[in-house]
N, CA and C atoms as an extended XYZ file, in Angstrom:
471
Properties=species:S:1:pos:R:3:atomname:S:1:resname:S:1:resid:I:1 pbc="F F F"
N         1.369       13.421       15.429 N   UNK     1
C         2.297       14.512       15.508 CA  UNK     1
C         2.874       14.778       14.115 C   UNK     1
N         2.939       16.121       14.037 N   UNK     2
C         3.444       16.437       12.047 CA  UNK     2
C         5.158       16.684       12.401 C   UNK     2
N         5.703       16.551       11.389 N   UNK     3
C         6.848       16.775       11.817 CA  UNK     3
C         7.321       17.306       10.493 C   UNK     3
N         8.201       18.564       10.418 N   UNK     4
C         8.869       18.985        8.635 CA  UNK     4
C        10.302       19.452        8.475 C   UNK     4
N        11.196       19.135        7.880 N   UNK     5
C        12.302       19.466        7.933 CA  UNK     5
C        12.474       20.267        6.631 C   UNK     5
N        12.933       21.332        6.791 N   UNK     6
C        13.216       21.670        5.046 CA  UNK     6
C        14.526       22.380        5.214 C   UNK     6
N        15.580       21.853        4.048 N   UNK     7
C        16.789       21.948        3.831 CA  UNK     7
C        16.941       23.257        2.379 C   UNK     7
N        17.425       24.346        3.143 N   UNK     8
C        17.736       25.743        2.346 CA  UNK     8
C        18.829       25.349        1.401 C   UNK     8
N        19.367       24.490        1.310 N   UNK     9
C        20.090       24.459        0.340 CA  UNK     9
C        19.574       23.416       -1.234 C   UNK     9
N        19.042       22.580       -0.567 N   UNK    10
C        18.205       21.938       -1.891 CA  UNK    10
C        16.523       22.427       -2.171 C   UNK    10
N        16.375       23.266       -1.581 N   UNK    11
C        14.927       24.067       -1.637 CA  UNK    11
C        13.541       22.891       -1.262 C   UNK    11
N        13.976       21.691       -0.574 N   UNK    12
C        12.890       20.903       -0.241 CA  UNK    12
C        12.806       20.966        0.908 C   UNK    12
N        11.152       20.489        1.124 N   UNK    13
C        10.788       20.525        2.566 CA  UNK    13
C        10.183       19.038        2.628 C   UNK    13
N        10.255       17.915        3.784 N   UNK    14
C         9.792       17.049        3.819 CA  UNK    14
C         9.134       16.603        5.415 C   UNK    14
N         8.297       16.344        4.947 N   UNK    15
C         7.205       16.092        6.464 CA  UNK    15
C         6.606       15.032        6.344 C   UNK    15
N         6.400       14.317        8.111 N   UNK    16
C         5.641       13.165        8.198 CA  UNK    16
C         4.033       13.863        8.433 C   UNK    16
N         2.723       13.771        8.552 N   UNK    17
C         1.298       13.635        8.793 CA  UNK    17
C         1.087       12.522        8.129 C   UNK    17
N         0.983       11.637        9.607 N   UNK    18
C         0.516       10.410        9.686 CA  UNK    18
C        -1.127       10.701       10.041 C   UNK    18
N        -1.613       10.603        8.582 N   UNK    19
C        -2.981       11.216        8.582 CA  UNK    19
C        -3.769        9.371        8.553 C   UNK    19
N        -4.715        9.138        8.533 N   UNK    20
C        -5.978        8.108        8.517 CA  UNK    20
C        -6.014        7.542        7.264 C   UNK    20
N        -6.385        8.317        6.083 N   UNK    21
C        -6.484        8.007        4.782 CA  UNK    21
C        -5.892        8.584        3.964 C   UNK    21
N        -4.488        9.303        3.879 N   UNK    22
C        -3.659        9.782        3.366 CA  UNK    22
C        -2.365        9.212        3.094 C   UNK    22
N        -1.714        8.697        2.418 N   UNK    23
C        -0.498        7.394        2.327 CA  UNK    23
C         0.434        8.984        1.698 C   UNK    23
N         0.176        9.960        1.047 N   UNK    24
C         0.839       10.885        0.536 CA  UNK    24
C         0.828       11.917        0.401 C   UNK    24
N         1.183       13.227        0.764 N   UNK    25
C         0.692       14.096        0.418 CA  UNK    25
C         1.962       15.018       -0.171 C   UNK    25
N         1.902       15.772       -0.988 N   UNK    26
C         3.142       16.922       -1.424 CA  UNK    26
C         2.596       18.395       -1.900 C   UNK    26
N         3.532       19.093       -1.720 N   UNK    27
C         3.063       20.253       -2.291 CA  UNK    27
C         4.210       21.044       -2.577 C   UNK    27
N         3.648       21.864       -3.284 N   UNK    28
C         5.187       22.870       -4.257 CA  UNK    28
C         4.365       23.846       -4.004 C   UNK    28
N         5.500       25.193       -3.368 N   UNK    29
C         5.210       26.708       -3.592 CA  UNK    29
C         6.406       27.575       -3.881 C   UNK    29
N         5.716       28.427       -4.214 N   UNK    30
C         6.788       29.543       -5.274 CA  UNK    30
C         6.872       30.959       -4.447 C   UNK    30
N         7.719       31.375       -3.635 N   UNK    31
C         8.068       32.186       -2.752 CA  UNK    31
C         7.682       33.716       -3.815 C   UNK    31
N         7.911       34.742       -3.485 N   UNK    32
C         7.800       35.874       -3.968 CA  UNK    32
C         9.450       36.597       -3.789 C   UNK    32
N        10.112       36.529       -4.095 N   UNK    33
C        11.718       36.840       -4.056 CA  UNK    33
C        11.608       38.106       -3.308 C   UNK    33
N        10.709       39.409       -3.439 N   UNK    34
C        10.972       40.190       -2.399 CA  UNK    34
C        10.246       40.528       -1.425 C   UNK    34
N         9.122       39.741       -1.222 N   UNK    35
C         8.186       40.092        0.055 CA  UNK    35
C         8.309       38.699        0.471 C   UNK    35
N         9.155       37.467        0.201 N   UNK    36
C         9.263       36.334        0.531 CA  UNK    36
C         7.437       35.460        1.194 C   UNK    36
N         6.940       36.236        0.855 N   UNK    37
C         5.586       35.054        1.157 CA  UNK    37
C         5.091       34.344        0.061 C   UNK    37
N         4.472       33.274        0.550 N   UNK    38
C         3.625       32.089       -0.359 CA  UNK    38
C         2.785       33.131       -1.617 C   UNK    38
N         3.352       32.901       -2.947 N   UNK    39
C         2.592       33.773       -3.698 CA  UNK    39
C         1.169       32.382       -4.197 C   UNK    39
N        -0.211       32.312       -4.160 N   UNK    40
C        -1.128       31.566       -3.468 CA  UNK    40
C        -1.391       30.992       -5.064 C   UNK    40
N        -1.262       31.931       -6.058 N   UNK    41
C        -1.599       31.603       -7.560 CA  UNK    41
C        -0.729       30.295       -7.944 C   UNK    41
N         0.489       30.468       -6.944 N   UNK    42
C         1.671       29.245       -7.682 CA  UNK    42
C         1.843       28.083       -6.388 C   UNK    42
N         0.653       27.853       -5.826 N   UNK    43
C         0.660       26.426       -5.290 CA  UNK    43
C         0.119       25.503       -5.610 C   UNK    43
N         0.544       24.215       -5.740 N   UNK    44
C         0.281       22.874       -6.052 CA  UNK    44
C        -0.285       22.143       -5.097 C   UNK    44
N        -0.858       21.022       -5.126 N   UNK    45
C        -0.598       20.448       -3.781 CA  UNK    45
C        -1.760       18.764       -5.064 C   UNK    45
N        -0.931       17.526       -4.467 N   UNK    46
C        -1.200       16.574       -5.113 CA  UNK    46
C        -0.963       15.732       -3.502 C   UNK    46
N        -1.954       14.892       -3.317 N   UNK    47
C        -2.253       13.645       -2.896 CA  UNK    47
C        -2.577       12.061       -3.151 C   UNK    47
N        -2.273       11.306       -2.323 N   UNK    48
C        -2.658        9.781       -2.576 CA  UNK    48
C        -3.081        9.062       -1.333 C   UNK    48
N        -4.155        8.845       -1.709 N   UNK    49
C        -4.899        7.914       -0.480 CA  UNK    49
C        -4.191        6.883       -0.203 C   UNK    49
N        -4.504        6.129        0.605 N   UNK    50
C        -4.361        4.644        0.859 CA  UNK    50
C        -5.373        4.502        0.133 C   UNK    50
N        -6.705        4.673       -0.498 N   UNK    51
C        -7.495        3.532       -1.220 CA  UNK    51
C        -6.968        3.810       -2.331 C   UNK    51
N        -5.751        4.865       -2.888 N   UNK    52
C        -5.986        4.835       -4.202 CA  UNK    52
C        -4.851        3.816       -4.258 C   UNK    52
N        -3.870        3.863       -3.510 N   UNK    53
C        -2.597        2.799       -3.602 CA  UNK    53
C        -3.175        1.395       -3.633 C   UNK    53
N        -4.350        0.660       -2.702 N   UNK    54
C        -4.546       -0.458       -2.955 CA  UNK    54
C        -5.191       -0.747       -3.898 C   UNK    54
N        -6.051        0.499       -4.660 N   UNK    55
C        -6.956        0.477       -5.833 CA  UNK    55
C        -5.765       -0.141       -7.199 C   UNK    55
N        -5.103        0.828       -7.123 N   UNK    56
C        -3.870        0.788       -8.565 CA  UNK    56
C        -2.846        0.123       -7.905 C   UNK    56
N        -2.723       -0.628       -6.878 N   UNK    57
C        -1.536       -1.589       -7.152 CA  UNK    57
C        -2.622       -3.142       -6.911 C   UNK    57
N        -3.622       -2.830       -6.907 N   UNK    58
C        -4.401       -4.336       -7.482 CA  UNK    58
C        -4.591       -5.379       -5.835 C   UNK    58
N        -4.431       -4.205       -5.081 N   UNK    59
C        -4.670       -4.764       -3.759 CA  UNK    59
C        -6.183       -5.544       -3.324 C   UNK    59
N        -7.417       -4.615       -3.785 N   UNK    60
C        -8.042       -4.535       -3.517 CA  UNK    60
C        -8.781       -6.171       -4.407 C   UNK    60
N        -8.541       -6.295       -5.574 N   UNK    61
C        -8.720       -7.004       -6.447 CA  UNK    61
C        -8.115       -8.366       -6.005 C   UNK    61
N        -7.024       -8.371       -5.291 N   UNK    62
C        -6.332       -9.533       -4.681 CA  UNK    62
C        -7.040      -10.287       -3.946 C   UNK    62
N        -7.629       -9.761       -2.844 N   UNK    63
C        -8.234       -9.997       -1.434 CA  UNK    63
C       -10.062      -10.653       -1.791 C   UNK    63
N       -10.588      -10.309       -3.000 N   UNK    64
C       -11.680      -10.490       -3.633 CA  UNK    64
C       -11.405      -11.764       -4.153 C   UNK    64
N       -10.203      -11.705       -5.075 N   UNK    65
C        -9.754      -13.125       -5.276 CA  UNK    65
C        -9.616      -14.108       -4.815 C   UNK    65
N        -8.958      -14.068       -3.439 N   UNK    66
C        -8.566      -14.605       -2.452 CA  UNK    66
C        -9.943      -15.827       -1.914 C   UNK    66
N       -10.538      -14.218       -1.378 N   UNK    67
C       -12.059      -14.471       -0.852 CA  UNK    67
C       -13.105      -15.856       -1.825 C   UNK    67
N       -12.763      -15.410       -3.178 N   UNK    68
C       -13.301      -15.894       -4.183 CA  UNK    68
C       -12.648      -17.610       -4.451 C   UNK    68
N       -11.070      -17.684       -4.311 N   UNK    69
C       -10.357      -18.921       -4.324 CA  UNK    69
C       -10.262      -19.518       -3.486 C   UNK    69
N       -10.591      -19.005       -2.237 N   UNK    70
C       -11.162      -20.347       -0.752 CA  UNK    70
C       -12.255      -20.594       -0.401 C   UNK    70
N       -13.527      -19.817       -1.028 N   UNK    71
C       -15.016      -20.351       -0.804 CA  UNK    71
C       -14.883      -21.699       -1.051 C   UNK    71
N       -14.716      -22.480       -1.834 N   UNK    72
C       -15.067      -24.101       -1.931 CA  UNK    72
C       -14.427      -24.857       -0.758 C   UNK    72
N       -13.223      -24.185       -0.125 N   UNK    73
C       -12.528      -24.958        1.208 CA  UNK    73
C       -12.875      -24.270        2.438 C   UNK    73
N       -13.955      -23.363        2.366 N   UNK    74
C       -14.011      -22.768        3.873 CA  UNK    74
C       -14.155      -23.914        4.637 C   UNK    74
N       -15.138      -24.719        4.430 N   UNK    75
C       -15.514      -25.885        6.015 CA  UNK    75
C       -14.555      -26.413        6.122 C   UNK    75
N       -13.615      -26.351        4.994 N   UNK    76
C       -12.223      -27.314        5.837 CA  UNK    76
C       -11.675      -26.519        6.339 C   UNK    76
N       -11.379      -25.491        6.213 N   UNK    77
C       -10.337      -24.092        7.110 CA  UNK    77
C       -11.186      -24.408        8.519 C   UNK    77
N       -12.756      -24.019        8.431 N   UNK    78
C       -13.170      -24.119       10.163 CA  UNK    78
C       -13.235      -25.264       10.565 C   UNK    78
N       -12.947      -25.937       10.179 N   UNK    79
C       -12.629      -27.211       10.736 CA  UNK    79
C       -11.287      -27.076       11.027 C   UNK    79
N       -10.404      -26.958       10.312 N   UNK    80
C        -8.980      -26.635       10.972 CA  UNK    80
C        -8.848      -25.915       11.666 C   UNK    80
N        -9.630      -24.904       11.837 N   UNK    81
C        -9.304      -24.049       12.832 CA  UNK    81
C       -10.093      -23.989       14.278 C   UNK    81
N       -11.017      -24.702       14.078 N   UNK    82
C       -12.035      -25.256       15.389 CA  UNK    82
C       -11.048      -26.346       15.993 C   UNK    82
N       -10.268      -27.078       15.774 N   UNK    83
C        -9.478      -28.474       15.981 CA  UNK    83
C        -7.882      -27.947       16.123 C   UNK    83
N        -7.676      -26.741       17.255 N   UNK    84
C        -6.747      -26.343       17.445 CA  UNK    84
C        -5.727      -27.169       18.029 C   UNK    84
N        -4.321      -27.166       18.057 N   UNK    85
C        -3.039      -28.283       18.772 CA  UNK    85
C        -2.709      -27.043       20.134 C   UNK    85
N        -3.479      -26.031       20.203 N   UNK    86
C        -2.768      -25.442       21.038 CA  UNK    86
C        -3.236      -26.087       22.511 C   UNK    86
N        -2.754      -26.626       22.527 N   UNK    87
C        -3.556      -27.364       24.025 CA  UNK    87
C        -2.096      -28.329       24.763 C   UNK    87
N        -2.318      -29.068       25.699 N   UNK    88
C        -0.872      -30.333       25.905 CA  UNK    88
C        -1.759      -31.372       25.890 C   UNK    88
N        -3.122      -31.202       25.887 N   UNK    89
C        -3.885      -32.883       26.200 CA  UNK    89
C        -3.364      -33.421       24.743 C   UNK    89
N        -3.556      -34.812       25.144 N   UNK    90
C        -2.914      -35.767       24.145 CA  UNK    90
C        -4.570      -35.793       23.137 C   UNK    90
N        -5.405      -35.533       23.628 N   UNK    91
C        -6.773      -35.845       23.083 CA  UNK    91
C        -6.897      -34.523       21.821 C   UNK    91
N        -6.791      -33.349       22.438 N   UNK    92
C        -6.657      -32.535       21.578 CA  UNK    92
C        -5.434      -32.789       20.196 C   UNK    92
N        -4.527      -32.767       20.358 N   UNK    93
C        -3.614      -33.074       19.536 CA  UNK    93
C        -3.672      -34.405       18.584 C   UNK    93
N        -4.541      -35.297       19.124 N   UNK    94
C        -5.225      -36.344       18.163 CA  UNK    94
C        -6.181      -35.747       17.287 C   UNK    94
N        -6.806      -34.838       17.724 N   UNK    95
C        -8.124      -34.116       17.256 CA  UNK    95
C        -7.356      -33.871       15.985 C   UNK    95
N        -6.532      -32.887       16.538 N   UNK    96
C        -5.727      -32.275       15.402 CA  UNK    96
C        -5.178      -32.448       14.200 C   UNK    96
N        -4.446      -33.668       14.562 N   UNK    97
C        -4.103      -34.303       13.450 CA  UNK    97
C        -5.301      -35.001       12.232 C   UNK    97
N        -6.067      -35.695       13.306 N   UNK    98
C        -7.384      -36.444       12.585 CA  UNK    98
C        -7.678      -35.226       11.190 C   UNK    98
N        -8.047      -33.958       11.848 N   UNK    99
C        -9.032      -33.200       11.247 CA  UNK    99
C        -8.064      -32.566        9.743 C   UNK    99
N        -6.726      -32.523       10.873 N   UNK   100
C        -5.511      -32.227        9.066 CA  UNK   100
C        -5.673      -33.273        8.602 C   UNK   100
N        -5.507      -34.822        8.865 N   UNK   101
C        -4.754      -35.815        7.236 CA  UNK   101
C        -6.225      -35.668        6.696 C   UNK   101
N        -7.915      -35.101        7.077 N   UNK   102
C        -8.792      -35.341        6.629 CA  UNK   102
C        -9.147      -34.007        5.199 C   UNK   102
N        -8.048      -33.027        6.074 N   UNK   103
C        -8.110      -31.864        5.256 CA  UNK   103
C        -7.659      -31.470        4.053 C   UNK   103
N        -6.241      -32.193        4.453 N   UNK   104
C        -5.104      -32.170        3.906 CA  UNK   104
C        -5.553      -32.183        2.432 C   UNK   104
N        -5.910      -32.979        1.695 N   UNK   105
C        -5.949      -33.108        0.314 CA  UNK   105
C        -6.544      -32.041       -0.413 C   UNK   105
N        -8.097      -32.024       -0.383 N   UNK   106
C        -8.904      -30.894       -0.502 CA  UNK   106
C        -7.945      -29.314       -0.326 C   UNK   106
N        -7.724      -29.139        1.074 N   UNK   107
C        -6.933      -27.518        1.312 CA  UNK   107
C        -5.284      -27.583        0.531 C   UNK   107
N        -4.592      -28.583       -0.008 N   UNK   108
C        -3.569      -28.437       -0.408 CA  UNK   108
C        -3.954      -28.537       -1.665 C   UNK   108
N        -4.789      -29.109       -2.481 N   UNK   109
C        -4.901      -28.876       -3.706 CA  UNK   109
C        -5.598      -27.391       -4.295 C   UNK   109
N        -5.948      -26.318       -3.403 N   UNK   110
C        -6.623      -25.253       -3.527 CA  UNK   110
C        -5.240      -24.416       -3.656 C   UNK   110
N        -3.942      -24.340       -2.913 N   UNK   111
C        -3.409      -23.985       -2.228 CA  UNK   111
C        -1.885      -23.874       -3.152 C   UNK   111
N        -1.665      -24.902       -4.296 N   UNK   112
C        -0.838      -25.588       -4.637 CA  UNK   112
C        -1.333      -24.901       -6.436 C   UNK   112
N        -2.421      -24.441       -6.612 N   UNK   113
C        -2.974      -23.869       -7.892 CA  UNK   113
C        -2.071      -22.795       -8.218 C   UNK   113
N        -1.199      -22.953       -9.556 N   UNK   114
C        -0.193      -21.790       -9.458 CA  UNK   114
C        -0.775      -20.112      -10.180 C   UNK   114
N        -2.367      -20.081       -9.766 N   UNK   115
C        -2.732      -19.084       -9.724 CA  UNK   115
C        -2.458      -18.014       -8.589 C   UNK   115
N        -2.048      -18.749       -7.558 N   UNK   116
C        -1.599      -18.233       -5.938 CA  UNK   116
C        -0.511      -17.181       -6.550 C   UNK   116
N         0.633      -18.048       -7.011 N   UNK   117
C         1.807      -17.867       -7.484 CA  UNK   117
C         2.350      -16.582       -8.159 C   UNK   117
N         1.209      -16.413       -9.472 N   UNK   118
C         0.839      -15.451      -10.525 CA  UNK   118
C         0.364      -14.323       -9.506 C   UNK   118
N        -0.420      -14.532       -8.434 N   UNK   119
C        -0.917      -13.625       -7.944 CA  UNK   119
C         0.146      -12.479       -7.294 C   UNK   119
N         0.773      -13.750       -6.117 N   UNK   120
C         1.784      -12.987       -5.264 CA  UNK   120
C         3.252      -12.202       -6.179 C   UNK   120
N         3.416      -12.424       -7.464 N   UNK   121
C         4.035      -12.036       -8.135 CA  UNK   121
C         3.660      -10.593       -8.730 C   UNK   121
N         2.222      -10.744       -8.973 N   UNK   122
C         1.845       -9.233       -9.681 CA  UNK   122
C         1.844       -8.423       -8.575 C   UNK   122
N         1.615       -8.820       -7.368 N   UNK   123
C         1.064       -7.906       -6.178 CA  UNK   123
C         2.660       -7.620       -5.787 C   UNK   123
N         4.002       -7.919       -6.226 N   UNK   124
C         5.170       -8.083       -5.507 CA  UNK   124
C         5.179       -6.567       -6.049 C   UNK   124
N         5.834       -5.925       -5.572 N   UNK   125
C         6.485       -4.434       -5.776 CA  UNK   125
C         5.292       -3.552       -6.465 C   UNK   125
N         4.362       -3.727       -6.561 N   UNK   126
C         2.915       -3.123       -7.059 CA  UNK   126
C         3.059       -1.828       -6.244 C   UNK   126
N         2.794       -1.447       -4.786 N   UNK   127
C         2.533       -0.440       -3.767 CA  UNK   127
C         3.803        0.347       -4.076 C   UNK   127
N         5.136       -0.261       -4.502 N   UNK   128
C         6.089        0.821       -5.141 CA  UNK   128
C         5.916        1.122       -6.185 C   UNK   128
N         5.592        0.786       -7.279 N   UNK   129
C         4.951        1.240       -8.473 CA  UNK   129
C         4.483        2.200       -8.544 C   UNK   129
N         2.981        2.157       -7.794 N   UNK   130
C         2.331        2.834       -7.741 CA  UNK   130
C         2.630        3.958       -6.869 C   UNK   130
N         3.694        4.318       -5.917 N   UNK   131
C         3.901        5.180       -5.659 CA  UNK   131
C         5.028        6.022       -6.556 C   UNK   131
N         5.795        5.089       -7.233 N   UNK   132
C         6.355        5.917       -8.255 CA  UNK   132
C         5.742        6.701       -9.090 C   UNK   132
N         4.637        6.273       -9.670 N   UNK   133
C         3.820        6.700      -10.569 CA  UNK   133
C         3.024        8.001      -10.307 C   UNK   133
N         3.450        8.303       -9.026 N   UNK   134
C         2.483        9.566       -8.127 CA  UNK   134
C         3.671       10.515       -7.974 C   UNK   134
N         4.718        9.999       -7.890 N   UNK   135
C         6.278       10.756       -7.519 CA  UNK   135
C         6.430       11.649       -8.821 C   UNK   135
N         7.003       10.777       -9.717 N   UNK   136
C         6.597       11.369      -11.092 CA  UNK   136
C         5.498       12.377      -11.637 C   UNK   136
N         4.179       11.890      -11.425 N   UNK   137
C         3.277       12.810      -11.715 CA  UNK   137
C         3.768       14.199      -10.948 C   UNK   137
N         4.170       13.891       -9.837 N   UNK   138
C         4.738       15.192       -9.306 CA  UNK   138
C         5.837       16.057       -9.279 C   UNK   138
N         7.144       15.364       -9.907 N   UNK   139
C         8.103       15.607      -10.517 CA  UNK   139
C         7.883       16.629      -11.490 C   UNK   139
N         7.154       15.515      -12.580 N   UNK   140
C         6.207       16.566      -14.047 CA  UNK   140
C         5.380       17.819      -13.669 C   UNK   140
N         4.895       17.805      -12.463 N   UNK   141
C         4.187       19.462      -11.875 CA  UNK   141
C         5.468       20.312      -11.326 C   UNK   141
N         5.782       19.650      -10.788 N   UNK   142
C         7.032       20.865      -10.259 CA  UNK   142
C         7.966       21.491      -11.643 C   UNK   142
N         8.409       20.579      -12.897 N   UNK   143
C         9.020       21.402      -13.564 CA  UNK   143
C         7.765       22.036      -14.719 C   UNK   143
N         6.844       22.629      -14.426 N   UNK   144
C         6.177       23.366      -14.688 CA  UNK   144
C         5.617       24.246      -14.316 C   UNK   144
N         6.382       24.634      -13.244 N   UNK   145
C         6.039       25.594      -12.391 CA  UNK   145
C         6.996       27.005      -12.679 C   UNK   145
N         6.971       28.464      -12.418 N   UNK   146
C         7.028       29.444      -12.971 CA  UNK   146
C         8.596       29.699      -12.648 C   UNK   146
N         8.540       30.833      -12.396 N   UNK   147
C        10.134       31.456      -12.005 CA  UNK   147
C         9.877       31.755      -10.773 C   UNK   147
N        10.762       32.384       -9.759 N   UNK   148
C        10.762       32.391       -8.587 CA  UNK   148
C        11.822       30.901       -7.188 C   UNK   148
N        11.376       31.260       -6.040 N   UNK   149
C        11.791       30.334       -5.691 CA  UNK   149
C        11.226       29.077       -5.343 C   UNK   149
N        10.899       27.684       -5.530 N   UNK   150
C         9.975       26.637       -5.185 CA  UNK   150
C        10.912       26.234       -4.045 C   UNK   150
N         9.514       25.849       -3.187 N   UNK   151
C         9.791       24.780       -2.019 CA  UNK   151
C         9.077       23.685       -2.070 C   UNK   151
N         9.211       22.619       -1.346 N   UNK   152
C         8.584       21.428       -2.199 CA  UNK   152
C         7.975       21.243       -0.445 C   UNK   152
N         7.366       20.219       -0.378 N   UNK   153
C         6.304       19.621        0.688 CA  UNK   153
C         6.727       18.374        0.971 C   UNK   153
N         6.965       16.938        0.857 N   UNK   154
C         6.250       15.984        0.828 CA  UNK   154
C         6.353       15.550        2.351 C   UNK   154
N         4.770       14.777        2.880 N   UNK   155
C         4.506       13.912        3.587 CA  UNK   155
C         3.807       12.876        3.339 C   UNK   155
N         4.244       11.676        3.895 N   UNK   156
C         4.251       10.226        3.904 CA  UNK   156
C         3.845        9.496        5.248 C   UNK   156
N         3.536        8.817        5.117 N   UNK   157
C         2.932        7.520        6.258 CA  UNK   157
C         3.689        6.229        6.035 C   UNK   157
């Protein structure tokens, strides 16, 4: 469902389209002061995917990493995770433990690498960044836009 509110006194319009692959969309138009329609020469319109947000806030690059920094401990993860406690038998819950103190060393020394650390730090406020960085770009289009009246667009997810 789209939804748009636009407020005549600050000349913006803001709308949700909760689109699939769209994290942003905005647009600026420039009214015609006396036939009041969309004059078509003075519209903008700037977007941002979701792939471009995980692209430039280093999302995508994370998860590769990730992928890349637990290959040497996968058999211990399925092993931990084949040797579930969710059970009440006392047998299972022996399982359990057995298969952690066996794990334990190996998966905590992967885990404990303060490359993790570095990581979750660059990735911290990244997706706002990068949406600043799109806000702006659009900021910088709107005050370059002509005479007349502008209305602005934006929708978000």
């Amino acid at each position: 469902m789209r939804e748009f509110v636009f407020d005549p006194d600050t000349q913006i319009g803001v709308g949700i389209d909760p689109g699939v692959t769209q994290a942003i969309s905005a647009a600026s138009g420039v009214w015609d002061p006396q036939s009041g329609q969309l004059m078509a020469d003075q519209l903008r319109r700037w977007k941002l995917t979701k792939g471009q947000v995980k692209h430039a806030s280093g999302l995508n690059n994370a998860r590769r990493d990730t992928e890349r920094w637990l290959a040497p401990i996968k058999p211990h993860l399925q092993h931990l995770a084949a040797a579930s406690s969710a059970g009440t038998s006392l047998e299972a819950n022996l399982k359990h433990i057995t298969v952690t103190l066996a794990t334990w060393d190996a998966v905590w020394e992967v885990y404990l690498d303060p490359k993790w650390a570095e990581q979750r730090l660059r990735l911290y406020g990244a997706q706002g960044r990068t949406m600043e960085q799109f806000f702006k770009k659009v900021r910088v289009g709107r005050r370059e836009e002509g005479s007349g009246t502008e209305r602005w667009w934006v929708g978000m997810k």
